[in-house]
PDB file of C-alpha atoms in Angstrom:
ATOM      1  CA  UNK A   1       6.267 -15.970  19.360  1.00 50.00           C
ATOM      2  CA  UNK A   2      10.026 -15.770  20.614  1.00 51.00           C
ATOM      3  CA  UNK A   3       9.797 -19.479  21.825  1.00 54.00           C
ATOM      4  CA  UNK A   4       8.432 -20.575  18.494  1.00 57.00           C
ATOM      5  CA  UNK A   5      11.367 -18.422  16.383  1.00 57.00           C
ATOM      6  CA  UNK A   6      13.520 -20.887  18.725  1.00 60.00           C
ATOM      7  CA  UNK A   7      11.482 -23.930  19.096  1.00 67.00           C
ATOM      8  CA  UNK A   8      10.325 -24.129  15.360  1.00 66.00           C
ATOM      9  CA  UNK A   9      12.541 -25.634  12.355  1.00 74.00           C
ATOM     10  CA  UNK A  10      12.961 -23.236   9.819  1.00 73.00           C
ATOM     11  CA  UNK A  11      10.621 -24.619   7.345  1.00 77.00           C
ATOM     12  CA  UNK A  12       8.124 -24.857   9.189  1.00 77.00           C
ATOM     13  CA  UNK A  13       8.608 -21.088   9.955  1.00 70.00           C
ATOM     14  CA  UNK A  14       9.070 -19.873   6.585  1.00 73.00           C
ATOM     15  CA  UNK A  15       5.467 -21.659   6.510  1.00 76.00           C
ATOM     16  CA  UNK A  16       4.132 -20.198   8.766  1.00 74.00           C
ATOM     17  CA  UNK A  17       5.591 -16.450   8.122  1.00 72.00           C
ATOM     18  CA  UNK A  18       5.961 -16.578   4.118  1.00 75.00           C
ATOM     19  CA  UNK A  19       2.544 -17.785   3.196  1.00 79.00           C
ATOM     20  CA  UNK A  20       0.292 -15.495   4.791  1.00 77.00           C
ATOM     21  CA  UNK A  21       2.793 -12.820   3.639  1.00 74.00           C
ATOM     22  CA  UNK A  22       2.467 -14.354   0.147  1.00 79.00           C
ATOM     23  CA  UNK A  23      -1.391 -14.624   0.263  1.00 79.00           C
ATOM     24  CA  UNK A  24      -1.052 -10.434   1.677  1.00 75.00           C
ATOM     25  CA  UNK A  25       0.429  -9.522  -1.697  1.00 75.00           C
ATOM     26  CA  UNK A  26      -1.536 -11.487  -4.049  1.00 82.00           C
ATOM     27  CA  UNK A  27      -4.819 -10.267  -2.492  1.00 77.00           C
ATOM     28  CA  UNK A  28      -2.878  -6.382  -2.826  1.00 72.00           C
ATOM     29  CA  UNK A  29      -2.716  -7.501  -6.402  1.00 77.00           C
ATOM     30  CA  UNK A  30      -5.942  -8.616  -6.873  1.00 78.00           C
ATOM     31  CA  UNK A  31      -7.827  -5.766  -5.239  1.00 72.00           C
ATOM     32  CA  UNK A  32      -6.034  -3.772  -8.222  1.00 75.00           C
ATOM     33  CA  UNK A  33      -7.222  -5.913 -11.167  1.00 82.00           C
ATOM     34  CA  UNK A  34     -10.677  -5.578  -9.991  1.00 80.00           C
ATOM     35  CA  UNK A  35     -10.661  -1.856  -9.401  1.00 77.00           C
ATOM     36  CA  UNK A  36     -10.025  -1.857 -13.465  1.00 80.00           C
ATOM     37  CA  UNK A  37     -12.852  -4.476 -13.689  1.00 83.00           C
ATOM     38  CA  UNK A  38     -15.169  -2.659 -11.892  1.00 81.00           C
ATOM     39  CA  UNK A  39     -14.488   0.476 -14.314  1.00 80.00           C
ATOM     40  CA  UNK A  40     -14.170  -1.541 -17.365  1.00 80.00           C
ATOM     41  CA  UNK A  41     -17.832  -2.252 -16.780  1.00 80.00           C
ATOM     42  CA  UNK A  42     -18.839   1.842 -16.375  1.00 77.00           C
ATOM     43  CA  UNK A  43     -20.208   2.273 -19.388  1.00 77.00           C
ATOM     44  CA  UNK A  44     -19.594   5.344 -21.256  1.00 79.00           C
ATOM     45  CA  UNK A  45     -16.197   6.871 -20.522  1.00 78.00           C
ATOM     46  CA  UNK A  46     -14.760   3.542 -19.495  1.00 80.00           C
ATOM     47  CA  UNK A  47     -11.650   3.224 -22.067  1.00 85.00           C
ATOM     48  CA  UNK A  48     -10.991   7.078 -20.834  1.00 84.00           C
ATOM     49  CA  UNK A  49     -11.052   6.422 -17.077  1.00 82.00           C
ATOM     50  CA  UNK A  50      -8.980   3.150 -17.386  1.00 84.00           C
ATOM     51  CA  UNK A  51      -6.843   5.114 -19.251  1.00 85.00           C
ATOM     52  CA  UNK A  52      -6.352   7.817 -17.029  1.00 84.00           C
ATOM     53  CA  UNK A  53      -5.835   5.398 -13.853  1.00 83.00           C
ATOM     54  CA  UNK A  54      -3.523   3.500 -16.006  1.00 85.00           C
ATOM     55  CA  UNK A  55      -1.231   7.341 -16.270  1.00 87.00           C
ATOM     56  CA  UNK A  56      -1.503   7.269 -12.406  1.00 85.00           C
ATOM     57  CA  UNK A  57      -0.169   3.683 -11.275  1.00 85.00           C
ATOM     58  CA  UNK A  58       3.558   4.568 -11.822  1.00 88.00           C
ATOM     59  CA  UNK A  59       3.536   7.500  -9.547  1.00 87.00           C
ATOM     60  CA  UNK A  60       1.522   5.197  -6.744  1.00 85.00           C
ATOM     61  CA  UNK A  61       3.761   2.151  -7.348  1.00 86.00           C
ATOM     62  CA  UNK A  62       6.950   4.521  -6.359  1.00 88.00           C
ATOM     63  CA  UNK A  63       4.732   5.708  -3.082  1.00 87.00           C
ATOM     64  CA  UNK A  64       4.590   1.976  -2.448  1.00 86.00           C
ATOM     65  CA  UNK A  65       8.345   1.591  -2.989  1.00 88.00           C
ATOM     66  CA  UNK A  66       9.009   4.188  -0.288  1.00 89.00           C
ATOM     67  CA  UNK A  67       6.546   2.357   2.213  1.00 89.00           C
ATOM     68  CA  UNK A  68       8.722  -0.893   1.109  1.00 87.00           C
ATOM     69  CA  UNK A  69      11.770   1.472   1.709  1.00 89.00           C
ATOM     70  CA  UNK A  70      11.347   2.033   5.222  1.00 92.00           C
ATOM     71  CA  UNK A  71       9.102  -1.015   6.153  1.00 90.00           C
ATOM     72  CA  UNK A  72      11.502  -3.554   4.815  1.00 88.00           C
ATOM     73  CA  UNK A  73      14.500  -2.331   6.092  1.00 90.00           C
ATOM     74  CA  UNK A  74      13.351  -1.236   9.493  1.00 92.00           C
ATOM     75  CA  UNK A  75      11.143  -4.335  10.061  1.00 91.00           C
ATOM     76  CA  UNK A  76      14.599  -6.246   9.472  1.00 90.00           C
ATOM     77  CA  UNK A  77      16.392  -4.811  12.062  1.00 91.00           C
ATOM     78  CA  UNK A  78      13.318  -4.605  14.381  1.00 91.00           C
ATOM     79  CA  UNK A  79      14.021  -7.959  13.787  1.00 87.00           C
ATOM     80  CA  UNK A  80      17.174  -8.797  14.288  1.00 89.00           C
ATOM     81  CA  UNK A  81      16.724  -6.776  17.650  1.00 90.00           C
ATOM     82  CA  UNK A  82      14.013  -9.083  18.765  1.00 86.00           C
ATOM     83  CA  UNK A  83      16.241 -11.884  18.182  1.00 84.00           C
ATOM     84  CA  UNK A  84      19.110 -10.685  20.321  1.00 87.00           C
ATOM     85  CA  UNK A  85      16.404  -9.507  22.727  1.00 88.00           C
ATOM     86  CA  UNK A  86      17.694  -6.009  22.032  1.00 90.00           C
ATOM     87  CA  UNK A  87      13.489  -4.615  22.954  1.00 91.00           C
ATOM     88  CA  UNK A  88      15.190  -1.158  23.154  1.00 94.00           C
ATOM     89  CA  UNK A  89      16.541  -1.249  19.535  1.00 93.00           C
ATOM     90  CA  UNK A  90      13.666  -2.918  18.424  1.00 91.00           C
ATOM     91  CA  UNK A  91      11.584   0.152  19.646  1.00 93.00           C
ATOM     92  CA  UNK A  92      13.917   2.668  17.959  1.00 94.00           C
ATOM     93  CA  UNK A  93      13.291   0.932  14.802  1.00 92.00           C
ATOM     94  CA  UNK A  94       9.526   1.152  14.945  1.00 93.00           C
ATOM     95  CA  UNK A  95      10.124   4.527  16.408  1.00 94.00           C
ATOM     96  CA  UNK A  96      12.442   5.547  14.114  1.00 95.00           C
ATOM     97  CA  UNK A  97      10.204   3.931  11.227  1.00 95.00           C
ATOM     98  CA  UNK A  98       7.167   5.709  12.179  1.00 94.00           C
ATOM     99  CA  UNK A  99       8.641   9.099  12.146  1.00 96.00           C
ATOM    100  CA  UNK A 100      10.227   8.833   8.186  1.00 95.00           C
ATOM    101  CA  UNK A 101       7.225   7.339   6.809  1.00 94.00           C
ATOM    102  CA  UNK A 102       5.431  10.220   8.455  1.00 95.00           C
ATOM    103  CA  UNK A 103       7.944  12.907   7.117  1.00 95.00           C
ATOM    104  CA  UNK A 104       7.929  11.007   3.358  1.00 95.00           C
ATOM    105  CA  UNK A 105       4.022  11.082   3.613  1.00 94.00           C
ATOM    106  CA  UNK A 106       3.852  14.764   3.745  1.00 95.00           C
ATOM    107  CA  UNK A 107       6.673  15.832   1.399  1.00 95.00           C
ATOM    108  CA  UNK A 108       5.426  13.263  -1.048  1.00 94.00           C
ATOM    109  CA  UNK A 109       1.233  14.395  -0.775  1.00 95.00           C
ATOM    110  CA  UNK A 110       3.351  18.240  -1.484  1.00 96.00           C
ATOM    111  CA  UNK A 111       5.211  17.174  -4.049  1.00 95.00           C
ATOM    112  CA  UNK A 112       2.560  15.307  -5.817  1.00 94.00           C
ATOM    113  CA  UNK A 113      -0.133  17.924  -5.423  1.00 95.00           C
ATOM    114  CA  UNK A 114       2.229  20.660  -6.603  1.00 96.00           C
ATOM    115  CA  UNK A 115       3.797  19.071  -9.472  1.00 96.00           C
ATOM    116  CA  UNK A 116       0.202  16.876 -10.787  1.00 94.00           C
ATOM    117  CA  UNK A 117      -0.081  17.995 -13.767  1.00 95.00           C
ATOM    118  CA  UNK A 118       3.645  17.723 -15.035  1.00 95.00           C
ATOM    119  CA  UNK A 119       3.895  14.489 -14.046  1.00 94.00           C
ATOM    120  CA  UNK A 120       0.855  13.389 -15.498  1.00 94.00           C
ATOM    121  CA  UNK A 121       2.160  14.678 -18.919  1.00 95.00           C
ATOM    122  CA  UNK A 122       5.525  13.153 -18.470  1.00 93.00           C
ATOM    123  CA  UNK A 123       3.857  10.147 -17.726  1.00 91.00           C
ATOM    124  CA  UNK A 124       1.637  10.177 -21.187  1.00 90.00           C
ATOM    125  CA  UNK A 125      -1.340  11.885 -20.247  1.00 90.00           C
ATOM    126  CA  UNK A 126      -3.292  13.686 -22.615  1.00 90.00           C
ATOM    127  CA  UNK A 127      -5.448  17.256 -22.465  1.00 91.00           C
ATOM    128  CA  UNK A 128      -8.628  14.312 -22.636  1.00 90.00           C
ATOM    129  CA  UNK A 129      -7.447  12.358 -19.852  1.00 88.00           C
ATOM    130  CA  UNK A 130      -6.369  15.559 -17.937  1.00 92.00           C
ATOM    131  CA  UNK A 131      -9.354  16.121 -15.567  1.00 90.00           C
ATOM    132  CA  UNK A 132     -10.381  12.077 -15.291  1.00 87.00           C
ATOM    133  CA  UNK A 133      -6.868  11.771 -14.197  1.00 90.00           C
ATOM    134  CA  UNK A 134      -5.845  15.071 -12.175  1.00 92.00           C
ATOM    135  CA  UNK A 135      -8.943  13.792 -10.098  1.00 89.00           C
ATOM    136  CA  UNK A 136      -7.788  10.381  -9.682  1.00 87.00           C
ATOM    137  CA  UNK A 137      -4.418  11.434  -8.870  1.00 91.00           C
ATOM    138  CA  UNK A 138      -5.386  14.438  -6.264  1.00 93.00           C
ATOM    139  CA  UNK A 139      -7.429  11.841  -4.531  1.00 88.00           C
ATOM    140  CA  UNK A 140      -4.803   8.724  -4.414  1.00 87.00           C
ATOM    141  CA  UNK A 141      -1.972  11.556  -3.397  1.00 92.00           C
ATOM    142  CA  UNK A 142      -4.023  13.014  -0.616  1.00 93.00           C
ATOM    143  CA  UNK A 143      -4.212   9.616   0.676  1.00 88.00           C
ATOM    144  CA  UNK A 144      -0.645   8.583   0.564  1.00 89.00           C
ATOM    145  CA  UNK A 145       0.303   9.036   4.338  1.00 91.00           C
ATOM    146  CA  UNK A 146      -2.647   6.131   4.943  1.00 89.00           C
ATOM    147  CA  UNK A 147      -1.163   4.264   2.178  1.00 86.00           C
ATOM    148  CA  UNK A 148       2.616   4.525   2.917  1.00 89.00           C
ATOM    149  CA  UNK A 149       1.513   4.313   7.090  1.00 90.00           C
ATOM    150  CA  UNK A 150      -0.566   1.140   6.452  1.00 87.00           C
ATOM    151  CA  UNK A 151       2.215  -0.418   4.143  1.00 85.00           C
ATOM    152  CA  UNK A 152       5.188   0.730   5.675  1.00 89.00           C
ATOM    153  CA  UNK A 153       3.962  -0.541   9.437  1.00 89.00           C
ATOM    154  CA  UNK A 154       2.421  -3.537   8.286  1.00 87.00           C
ATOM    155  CA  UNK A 155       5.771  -4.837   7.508  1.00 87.00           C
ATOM    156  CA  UNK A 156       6.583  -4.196  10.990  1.00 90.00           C
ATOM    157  CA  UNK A 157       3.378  -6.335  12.048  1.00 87.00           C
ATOM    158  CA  UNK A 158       5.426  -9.335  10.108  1.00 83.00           C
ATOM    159  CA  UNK A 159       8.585  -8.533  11.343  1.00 80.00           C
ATOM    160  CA  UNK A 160       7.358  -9.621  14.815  1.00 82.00           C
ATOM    161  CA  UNK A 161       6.335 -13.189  13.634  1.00 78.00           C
ATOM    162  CA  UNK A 162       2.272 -12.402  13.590  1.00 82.00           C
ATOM    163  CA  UNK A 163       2.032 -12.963   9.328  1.00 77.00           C
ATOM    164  CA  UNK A 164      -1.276 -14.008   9.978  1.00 82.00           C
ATOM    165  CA  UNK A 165      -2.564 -10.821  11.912  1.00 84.00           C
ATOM    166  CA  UNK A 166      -0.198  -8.390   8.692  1.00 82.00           C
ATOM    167  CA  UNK A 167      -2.264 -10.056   5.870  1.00 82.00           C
ATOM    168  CA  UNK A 168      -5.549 -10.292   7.648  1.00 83.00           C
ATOM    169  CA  UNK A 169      -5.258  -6.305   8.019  1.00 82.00           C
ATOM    170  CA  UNK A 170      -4.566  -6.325   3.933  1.00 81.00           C
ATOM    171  CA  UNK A 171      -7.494  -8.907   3.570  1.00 82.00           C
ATOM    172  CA  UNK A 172      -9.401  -6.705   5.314  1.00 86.00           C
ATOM    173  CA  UNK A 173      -8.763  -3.583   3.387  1.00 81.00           C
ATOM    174  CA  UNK A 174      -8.706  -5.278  -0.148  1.00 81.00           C
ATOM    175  CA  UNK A 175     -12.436  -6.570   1.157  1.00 82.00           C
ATOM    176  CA  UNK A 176     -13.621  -3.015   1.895  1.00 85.00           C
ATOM    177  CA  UNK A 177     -12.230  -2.093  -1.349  1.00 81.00           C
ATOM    178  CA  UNK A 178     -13.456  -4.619  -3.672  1.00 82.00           C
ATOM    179  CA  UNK A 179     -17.572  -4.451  -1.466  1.00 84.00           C
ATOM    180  CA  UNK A 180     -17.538   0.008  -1.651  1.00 83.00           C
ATOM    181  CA  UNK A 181     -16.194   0.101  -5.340  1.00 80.00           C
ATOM    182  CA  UNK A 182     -19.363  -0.628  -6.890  1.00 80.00           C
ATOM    183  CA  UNK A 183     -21.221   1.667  -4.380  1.00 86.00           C
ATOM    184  CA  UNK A 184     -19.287   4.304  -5.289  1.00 82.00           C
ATOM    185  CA  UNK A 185     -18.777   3.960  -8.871  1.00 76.00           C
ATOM    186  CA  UNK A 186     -22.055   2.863  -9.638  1.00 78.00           C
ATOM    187  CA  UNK A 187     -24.481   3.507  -6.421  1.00 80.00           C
ATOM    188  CA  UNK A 188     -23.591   7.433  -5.566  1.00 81.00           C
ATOM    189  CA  UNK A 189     -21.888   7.664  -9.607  1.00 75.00           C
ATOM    190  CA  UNK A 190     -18.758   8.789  -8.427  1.00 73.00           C
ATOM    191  CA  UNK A 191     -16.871   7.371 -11.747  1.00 65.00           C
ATOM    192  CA  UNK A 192     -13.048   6.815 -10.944  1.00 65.00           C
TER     193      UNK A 192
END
């Protein structure tokens, strides 16, 4: 990939690299709006469980900002490294990147477990909501250090020219997403 960085003109690489990074995020986004499809369509208890996810997304979207946090920034000098053929720095980077999202995961999953029901008030949930949400949210939070791992690295993944290979792995997990909702919704009646 080094000889193409050098080879390639830079429109063809922004191409190449910003498309399939494009396509990554729309599919992210898309793999949302038909979560809240699929449990639009439960039935009974639908407006209450769309309601209670709907308390939950701003507390997820800031666990995604602190994937973006470290992913951005330390793909971008993993980078930079790789372009001054720095593979030492690069490492650190990666290294270095590996080891905060790790930390963030587990003081964020405490945080979040300790202080759920709080912040689901503060955030407009109601005594009705409480237990669709509080169950939604425990799940999601005990989750986050796949979530901020999988984010956070993937950026890495693009950082090293191989856009193709960072949204195939999103592709891959929106699929899985989108195919067991309905199983477990519906099949094994899991709800939200």
């Amino acid at each position: 990939m080094e000889k193409e960085f050098d080879a390639l003109p830079v429109r063809t690489l922004i191409l190449k690299l910003g498309v399939p990074a494009m396509l990554a995020q729309l599919v992210n986004i898309l793999y949302s709006i038909v979560d809240r499809i699929y449990i639009g369509h439960m039935g009974d208890g639908a407006e209450l469980a769309l309601a209670s996810i709907g308390i939950c997304a701003p507390a997820f979207t800031a666990i995604t900002g602190f994937a973006s946090l470290v992913g951005v920034g330390g793909a971008a000098l993993m980078s930079i490294s790789l372009g001054v053929r720095d593979r030492k720095l690069a490492q650190q980077a990666l290294n270095n990147a590996l080891l905060l999202l790790a930390i963030i995961s587990v003081l964020v999953t405490v945080l979040l477990l300790c202080f759920r029901r709080p912040l689901l008030y503060l955030l407009g949930c109601s005594d009705t909501m409480y237990p669709a949400a509080c169950t939604y949210f425990t799940i999601y939070s005990l989750g986050t250090a796949a979530v901020l791992l999988g984010t956070g690295l993937n950026r890495f993944i693009m950082g090293q020219g191989f856009a193709r290979q960072g949204m195939c792995s999103i592709v891959i997990g929106a699929a899985l997403n989108i195919a067991l909702d309905p199983i477990f919704i519906y099949g094994l009646r899991m709800g939200v």
